[in-house]
GROMACS .gro file of C-alpha atoms in nm:
model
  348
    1UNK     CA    1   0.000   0.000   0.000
    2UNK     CA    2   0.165   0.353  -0.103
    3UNK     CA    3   0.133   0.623   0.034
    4UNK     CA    4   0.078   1.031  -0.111
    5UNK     CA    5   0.266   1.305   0.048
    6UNK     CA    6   0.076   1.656   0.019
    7UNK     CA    7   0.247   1.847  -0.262
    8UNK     CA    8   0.125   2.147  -0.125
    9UNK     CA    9   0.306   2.471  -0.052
   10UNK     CA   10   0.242   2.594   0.352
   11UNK     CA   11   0.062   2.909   0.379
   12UNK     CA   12   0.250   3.204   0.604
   13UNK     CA   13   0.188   3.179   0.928
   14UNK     CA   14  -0.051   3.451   1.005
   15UNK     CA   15   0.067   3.700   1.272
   16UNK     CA   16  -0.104   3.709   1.641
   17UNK     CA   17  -0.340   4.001   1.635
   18UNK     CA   18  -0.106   4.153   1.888
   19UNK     CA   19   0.186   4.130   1.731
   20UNK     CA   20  -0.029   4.317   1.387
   21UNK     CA   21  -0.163   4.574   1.629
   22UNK     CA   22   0.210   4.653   1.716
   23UNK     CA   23   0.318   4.654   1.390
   24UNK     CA   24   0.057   4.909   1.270
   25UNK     CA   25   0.111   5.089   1.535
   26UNK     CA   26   0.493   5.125   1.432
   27UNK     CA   27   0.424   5.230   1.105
   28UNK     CA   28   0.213   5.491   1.212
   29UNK     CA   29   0.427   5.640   1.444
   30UNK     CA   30   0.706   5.636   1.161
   31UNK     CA   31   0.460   5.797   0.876
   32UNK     CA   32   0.274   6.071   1.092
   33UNK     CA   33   0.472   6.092   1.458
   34UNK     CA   34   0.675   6.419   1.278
   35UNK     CA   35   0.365   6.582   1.175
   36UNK     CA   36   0.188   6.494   1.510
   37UNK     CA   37   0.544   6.624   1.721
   38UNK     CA   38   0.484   6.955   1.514
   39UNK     CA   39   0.076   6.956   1.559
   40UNK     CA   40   0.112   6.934   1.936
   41UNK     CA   41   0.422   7.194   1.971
   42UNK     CA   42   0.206   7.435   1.813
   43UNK     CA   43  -0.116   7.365   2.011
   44UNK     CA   44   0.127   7.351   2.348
   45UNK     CA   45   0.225   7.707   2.273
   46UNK     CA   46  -0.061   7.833   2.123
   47UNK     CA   47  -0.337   7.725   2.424
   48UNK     CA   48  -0.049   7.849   2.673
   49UNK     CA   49   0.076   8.160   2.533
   50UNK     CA   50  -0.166   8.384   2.410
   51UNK     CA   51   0.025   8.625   2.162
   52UNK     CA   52   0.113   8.283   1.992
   53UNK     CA   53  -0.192   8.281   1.850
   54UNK     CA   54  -0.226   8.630   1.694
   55UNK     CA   55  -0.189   8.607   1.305
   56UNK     CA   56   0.130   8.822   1.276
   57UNK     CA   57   0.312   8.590   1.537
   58UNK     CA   58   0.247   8.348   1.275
   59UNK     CA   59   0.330   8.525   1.011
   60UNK     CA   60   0.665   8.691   1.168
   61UNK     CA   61   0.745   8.288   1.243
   62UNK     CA   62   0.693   8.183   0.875
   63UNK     CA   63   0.870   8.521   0.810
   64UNK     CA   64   1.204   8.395   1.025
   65UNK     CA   65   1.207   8.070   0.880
   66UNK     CA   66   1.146   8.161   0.525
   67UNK     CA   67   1.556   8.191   0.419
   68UNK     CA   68   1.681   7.814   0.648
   69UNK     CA   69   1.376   7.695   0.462
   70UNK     CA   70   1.512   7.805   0.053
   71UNK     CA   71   1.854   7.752   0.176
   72UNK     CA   72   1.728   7.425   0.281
   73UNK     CA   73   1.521   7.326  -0.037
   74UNK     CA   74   1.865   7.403  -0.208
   75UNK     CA   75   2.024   7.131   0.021
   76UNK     CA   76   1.714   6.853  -0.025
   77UNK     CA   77   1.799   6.891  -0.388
   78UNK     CA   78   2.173   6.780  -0.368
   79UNK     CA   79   2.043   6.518  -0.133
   80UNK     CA   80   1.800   6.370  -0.343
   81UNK     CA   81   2.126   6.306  -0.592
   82UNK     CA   82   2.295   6.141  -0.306
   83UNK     CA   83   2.522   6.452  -0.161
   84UNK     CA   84   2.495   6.734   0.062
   85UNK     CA   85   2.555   7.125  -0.035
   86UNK     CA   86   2.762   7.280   0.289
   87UNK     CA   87   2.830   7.644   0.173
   88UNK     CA   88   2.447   7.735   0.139
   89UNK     CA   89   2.528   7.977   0.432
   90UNK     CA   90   2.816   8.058   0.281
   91UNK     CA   91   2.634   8.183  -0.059
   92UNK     CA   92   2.381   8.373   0.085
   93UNK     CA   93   2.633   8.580   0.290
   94UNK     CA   94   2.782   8.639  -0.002
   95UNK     CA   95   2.431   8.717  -0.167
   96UNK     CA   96   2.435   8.951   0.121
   97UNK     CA   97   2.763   9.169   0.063
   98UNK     CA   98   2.684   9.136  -0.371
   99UNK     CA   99   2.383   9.300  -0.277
  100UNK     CA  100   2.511   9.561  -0.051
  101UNK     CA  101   2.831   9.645  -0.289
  102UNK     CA  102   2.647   9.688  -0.569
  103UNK     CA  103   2.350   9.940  -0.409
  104UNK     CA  104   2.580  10.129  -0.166
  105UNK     CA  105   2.894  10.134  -0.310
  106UNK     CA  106   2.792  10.129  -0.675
  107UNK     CA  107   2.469  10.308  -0.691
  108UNK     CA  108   2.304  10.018  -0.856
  109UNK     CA  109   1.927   9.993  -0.864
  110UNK     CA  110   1.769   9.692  -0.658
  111UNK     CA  111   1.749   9.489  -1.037
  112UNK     CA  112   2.088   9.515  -1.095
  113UNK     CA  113   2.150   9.392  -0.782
  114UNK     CA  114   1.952   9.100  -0.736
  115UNK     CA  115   2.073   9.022  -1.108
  116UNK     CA  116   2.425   9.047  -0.961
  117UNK     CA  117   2.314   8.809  -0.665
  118UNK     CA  118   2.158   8.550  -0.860
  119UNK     CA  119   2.453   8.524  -1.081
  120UNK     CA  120   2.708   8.483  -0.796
  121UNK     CA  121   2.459   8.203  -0.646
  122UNK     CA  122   2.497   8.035  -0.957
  123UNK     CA  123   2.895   8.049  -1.008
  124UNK     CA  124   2.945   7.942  -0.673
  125UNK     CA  125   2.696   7.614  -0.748
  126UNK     CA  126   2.899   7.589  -1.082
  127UNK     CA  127   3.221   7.592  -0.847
  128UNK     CA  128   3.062   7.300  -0.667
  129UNK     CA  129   2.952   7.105  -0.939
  130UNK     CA  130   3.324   7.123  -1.086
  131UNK     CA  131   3.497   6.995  -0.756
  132UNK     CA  132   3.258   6.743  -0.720
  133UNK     CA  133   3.161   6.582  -1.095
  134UNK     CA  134   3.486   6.686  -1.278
  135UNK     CA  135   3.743   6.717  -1.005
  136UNK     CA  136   3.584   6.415  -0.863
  137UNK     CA  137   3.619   6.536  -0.514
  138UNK     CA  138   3.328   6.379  -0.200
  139UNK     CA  139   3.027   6.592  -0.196
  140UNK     CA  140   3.078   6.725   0.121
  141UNK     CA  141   3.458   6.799   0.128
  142UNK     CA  142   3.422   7.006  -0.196
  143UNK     CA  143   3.127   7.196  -0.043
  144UNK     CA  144   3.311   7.265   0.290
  145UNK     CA  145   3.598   7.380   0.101
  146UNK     CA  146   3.407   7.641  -0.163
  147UNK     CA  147   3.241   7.767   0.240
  148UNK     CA  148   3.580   7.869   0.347
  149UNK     CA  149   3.689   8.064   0.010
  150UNK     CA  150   3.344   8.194  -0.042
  151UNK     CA  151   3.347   8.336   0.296
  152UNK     CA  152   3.718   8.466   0.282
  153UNK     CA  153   3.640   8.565  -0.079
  154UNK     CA  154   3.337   8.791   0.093
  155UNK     CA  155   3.575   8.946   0.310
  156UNK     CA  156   3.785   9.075   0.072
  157UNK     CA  157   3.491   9.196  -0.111
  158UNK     CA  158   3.403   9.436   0.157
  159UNK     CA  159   3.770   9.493   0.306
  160UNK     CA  160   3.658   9.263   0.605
  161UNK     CA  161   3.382   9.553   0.697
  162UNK     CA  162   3.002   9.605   0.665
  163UNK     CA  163   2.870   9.807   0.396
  164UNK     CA  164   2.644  10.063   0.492
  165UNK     CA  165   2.498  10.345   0.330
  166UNK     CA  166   2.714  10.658   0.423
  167UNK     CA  167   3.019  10.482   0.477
  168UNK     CA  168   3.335  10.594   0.401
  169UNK     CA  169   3.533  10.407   0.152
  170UNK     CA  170   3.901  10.345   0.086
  171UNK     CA  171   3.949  10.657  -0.123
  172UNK     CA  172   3.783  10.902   0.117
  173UNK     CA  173   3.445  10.925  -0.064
  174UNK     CA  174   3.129  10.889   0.103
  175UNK     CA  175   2.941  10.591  -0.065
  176UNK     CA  176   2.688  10.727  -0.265
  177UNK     CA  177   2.391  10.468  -0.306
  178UNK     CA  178   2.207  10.334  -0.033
  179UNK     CA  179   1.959  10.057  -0.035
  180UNK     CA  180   1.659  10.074  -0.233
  181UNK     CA  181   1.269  10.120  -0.119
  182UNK     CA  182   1.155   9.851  -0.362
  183UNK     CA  183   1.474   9.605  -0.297
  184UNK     CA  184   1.412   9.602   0.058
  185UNK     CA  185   0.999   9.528   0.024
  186UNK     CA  186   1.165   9.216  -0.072
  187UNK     CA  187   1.163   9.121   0.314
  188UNK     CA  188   0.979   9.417   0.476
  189UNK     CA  189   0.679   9.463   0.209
  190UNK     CA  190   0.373   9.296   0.226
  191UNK     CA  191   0.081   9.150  -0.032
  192UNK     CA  192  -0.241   9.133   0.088
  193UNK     CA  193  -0.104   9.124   0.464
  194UNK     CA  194   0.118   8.830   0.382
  195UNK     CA  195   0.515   8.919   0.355
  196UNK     CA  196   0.701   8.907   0.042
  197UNK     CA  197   0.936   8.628   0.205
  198UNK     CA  198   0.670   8.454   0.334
  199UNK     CA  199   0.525   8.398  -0.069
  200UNK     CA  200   0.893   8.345  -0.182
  201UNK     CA  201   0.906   8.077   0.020
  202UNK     CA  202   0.568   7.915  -0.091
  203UNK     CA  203   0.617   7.970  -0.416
  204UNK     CA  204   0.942   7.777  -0.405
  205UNK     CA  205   0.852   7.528  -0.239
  206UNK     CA  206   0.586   7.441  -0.520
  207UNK     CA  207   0.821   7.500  -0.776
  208UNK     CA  208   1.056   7.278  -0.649
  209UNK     CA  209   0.801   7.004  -0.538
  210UNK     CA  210   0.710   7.046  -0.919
  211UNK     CA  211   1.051   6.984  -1.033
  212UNK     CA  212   1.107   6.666  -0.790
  213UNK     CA  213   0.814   6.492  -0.805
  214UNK     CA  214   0.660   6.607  -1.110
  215UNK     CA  215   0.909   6.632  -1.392
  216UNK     CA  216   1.169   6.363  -1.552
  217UNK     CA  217   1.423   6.592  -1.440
  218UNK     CA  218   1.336   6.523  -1.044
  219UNK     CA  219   1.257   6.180  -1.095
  220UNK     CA  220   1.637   6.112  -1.281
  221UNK     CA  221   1.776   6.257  -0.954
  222UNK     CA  222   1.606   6.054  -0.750
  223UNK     CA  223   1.728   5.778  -0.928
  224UNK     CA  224   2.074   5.867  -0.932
  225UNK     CA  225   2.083   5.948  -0.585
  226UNK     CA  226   1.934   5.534  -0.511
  227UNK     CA  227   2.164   5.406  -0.766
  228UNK     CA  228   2.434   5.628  -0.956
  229UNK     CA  229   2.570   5.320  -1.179
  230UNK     CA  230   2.251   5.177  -1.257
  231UNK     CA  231   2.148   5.510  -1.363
  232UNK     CA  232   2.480   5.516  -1.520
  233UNK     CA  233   2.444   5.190  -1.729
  234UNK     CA  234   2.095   5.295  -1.811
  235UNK     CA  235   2.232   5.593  -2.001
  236UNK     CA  236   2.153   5.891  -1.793
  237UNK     CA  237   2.414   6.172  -1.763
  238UNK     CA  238   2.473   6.164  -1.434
  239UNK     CA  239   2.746   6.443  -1.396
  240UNK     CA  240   2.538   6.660  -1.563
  241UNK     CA  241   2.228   6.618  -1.346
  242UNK     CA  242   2.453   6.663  -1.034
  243UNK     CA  243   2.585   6.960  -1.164
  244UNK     CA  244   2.249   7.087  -1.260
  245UNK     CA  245   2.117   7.011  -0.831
  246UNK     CA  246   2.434   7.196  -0.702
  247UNK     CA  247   2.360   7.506  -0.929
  248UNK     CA  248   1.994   7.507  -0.824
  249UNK     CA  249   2.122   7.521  -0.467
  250UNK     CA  250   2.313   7.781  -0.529
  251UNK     CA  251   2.036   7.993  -0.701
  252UNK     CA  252   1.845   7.907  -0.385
  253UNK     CA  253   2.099   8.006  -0.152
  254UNK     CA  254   2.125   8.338  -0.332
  255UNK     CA  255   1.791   8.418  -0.298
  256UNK     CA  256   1.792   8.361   0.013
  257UNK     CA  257   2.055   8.606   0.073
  258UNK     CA  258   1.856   8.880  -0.073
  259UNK     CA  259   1.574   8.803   0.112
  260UNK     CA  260   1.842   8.901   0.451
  261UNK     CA  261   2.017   9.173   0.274
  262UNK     CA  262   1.689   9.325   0.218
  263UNK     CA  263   1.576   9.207   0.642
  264UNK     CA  264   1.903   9.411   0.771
  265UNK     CA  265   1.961   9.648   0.531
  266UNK     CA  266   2.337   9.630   0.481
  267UNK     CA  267   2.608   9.442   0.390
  268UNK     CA  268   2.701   9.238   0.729
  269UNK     CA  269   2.930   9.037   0.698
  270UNK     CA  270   2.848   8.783   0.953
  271UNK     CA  271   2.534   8.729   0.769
  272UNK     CA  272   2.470   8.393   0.643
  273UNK     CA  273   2.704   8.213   0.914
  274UNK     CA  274   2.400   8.076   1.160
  275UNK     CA  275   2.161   7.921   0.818
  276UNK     CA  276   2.399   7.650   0.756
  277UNK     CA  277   2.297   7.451   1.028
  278UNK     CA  278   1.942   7.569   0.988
  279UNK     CA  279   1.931   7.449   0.654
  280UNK     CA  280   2.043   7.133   0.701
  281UNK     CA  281   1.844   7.080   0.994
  282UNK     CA  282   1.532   7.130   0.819
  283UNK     CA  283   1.649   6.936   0.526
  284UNK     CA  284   1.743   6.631   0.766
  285UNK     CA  285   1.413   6.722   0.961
  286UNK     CA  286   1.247   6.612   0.632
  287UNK     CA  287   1.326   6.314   0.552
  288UNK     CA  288   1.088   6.124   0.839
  289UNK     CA  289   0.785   6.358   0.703
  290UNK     CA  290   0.530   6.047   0.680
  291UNK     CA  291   0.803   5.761   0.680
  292UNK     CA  292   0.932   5.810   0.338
  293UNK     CA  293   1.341   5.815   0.451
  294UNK     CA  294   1.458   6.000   0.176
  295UNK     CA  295   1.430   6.426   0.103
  296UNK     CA  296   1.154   6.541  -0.009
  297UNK     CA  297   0.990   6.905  -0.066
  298UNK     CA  298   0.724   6.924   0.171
  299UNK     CA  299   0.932   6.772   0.428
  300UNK     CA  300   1.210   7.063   0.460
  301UNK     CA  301   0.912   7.249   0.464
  302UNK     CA  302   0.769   7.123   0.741
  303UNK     CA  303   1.101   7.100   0.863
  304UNK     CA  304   1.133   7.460   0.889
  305UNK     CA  305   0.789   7.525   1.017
  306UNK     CA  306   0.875   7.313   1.318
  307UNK     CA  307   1.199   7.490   1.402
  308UNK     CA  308   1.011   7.830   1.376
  309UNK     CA  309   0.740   7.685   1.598
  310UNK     CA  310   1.018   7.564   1.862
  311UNK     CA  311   1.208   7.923   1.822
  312UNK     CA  312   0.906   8.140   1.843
  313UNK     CA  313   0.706   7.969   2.143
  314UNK     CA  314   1.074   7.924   2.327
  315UNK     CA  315   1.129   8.322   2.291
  316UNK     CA  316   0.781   8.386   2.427
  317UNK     CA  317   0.802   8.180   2.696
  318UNK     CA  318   1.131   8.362   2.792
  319UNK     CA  319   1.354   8.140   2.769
  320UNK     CA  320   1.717   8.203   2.686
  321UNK     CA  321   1.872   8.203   2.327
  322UNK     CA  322   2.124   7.898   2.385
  323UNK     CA  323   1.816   7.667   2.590
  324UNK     CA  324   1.684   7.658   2.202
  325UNK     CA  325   1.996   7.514   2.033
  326UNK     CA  326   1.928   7.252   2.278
  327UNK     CA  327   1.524   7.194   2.199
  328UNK     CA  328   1.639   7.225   1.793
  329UNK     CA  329   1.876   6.959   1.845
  330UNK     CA  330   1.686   6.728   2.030
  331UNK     CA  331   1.375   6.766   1.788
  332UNK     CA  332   1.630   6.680   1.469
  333UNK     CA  333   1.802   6.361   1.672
  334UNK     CA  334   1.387   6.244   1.701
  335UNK     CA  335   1.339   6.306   1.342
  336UNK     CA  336   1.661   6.101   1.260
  337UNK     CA  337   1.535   5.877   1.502
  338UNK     CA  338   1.218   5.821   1.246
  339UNK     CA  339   1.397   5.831   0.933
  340UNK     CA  340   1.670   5.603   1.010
  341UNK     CA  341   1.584   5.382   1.322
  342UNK     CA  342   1.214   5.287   1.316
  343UNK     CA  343   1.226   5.270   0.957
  344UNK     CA  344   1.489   4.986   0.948
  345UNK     CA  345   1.288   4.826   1.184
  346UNK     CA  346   0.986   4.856   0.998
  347UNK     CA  347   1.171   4.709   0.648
  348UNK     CA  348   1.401   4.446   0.848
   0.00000   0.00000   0.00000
């Protein structure tokens, strides 16, 4: 008498309805625990301070945030391509002091000037994108180094002083232009009650959502950023699309310097130094916005939001400057927390 053995495959052991109710509970906190962190901040300080809730506290917080946000959309593009842009601080500085040389010194209208800006952002991404895709040299070492001779290069644009209208200049000459009324409504003016900054930075953020998410263009860096050989072998340029994210970050970073040219109204030249970090924050920030682990648009947005939430309710509250480098740093270690360590949990 023979016997049959079942040929049948096993089914997959189904999971204990604990176990699924744990694991759905993981992935939620991973896809929405940054938005609800950022929901609760802002009902904390707006139920417990009541100026937080007044429209122009809002809007002055959107207002703050508006240049670490650009600067950081610059950075979220050279991350989607796999790198990291470190002189965005350094470029808007130097947005700062083109600006300023060009009004005060040169008696420039605010066009010319923010003509003259734009074009400096974009050498100093074309700079970048020559270190890094012909020069060959990592992301973030090339990027550091074009920081340091941007911001000694600013120096000695400005003889290591601010520009500000009425100054006197090497020759003994009064400088003759000064800033102009329309150039600084770039920061200071207002449409429909909203500031101009504020709808720079909205508008950019679309734009640039549109480019990532919407066009070939974004999708190709996306790509090369999972898999530059593959994208490689598959006959996409891929030195030409990461020159073409480091020169976007530097057009980005330039407009965000003359969005704080036009805020203080001369040519500091400390300006730009503190954004770096801001920047980057947000752009790190973003990557945990609903569990998707890589940058993305509406992340560094959010990004930014957050840290203008966290610096405006601290400041209300009273709280001293340096207790907030402390609250900024512990919110981005929780977002890398999302990003890196529930995710891989979640996938392994």
């Amino acid at each position: 008498m023979t016997t049959t053995q079942s040929t049948e495959v096993p089914s997959k052991t189904a999971l204990p309805p604990a176990t699924t109710t744990a694991v759905r509970v993981q992935n939620a906190v991973i896809k929405y625990g940054f938005i609800f962190v950022t929901v609760a901040l802002f009902l904390y300080f707006a139920l417990s301070e009541g100026s937080f809730r007044e429209s122009a506290t809002l809007l002055d917080t959107l207002r703050y945030v508006s240049v670490a946000a650009i600067l950081g959309l610059g950075v979220t593009l050279t991350m989607a391509v796999g790198g990291m842009d470190m002189s965005v601080g350094a470029v808007a500085g130097l947005g700062v002091s083109v600006a300023a040389q060009t009004m005060v010194v040169h008696n420039q209208v605010g066009t010319v000037a923010i003509v003259a800006v734009l074009a400096a952002g974009a050498l100093a991404g074309l700079l970048n994108a020559l270190l890094i895709v012909v020069l060959k040299i990592p992301d973030m070492l090339a990027t550091l180094g074009t920081m340091f001779v941007i911001q000694g290069s600013k120096l000695i644009l400005v003889d290591g002083q601010s520009i500000t209208p009425g100054m006197t200049l090497d020759d003994g000459t009064t400088a003759p232009g000064r800033f102009t009324d329309g150039f600084l409504r770039i920061d200071r003016g207002t449409v429909l009650g909203i500031p101009v900054s504020v709808l720079i930075f909205g508008g950019l953020t679309i734009a640039a959502w549109v480019f990532l998410a919407r066009t070939r263009w974004g999708r190709v860096l996306y790509a090369i950023g999972a898999n530059p050989e593959a994208s490689r072998l598959a006959g996409i340029r891929v030195g030409a699309y990461r020159a073409l994210a480091y020169v976007l970050s530097g057009v980005l970073a330039s407009i965000g310097g003359l969005i704080l040219a036009s805020r203080i109204g001369q040519g500091d030249v400390s300006a730009g130094t503190s954004q770096l970090l801001e920047a980057v924050a947000v752009a790190l920030v973003g990557t945990s916005v609903l569990g998707r682990g890589r940058p993305n648009v509406w992340g560094t947005a959010l990004g930014a939001v957050l840290i203008g939430i966290i610096t405006t309710g601290l400041t209300i509250k009273g709280l001293p400057y340096y207790t907030q480098d402390v609250v900024e740093g512990a919110v981005l270690i929780l977002a890398l927390v999302f990003s890196f360590t529930l995710s891989k949990r979640r996938t392994s």
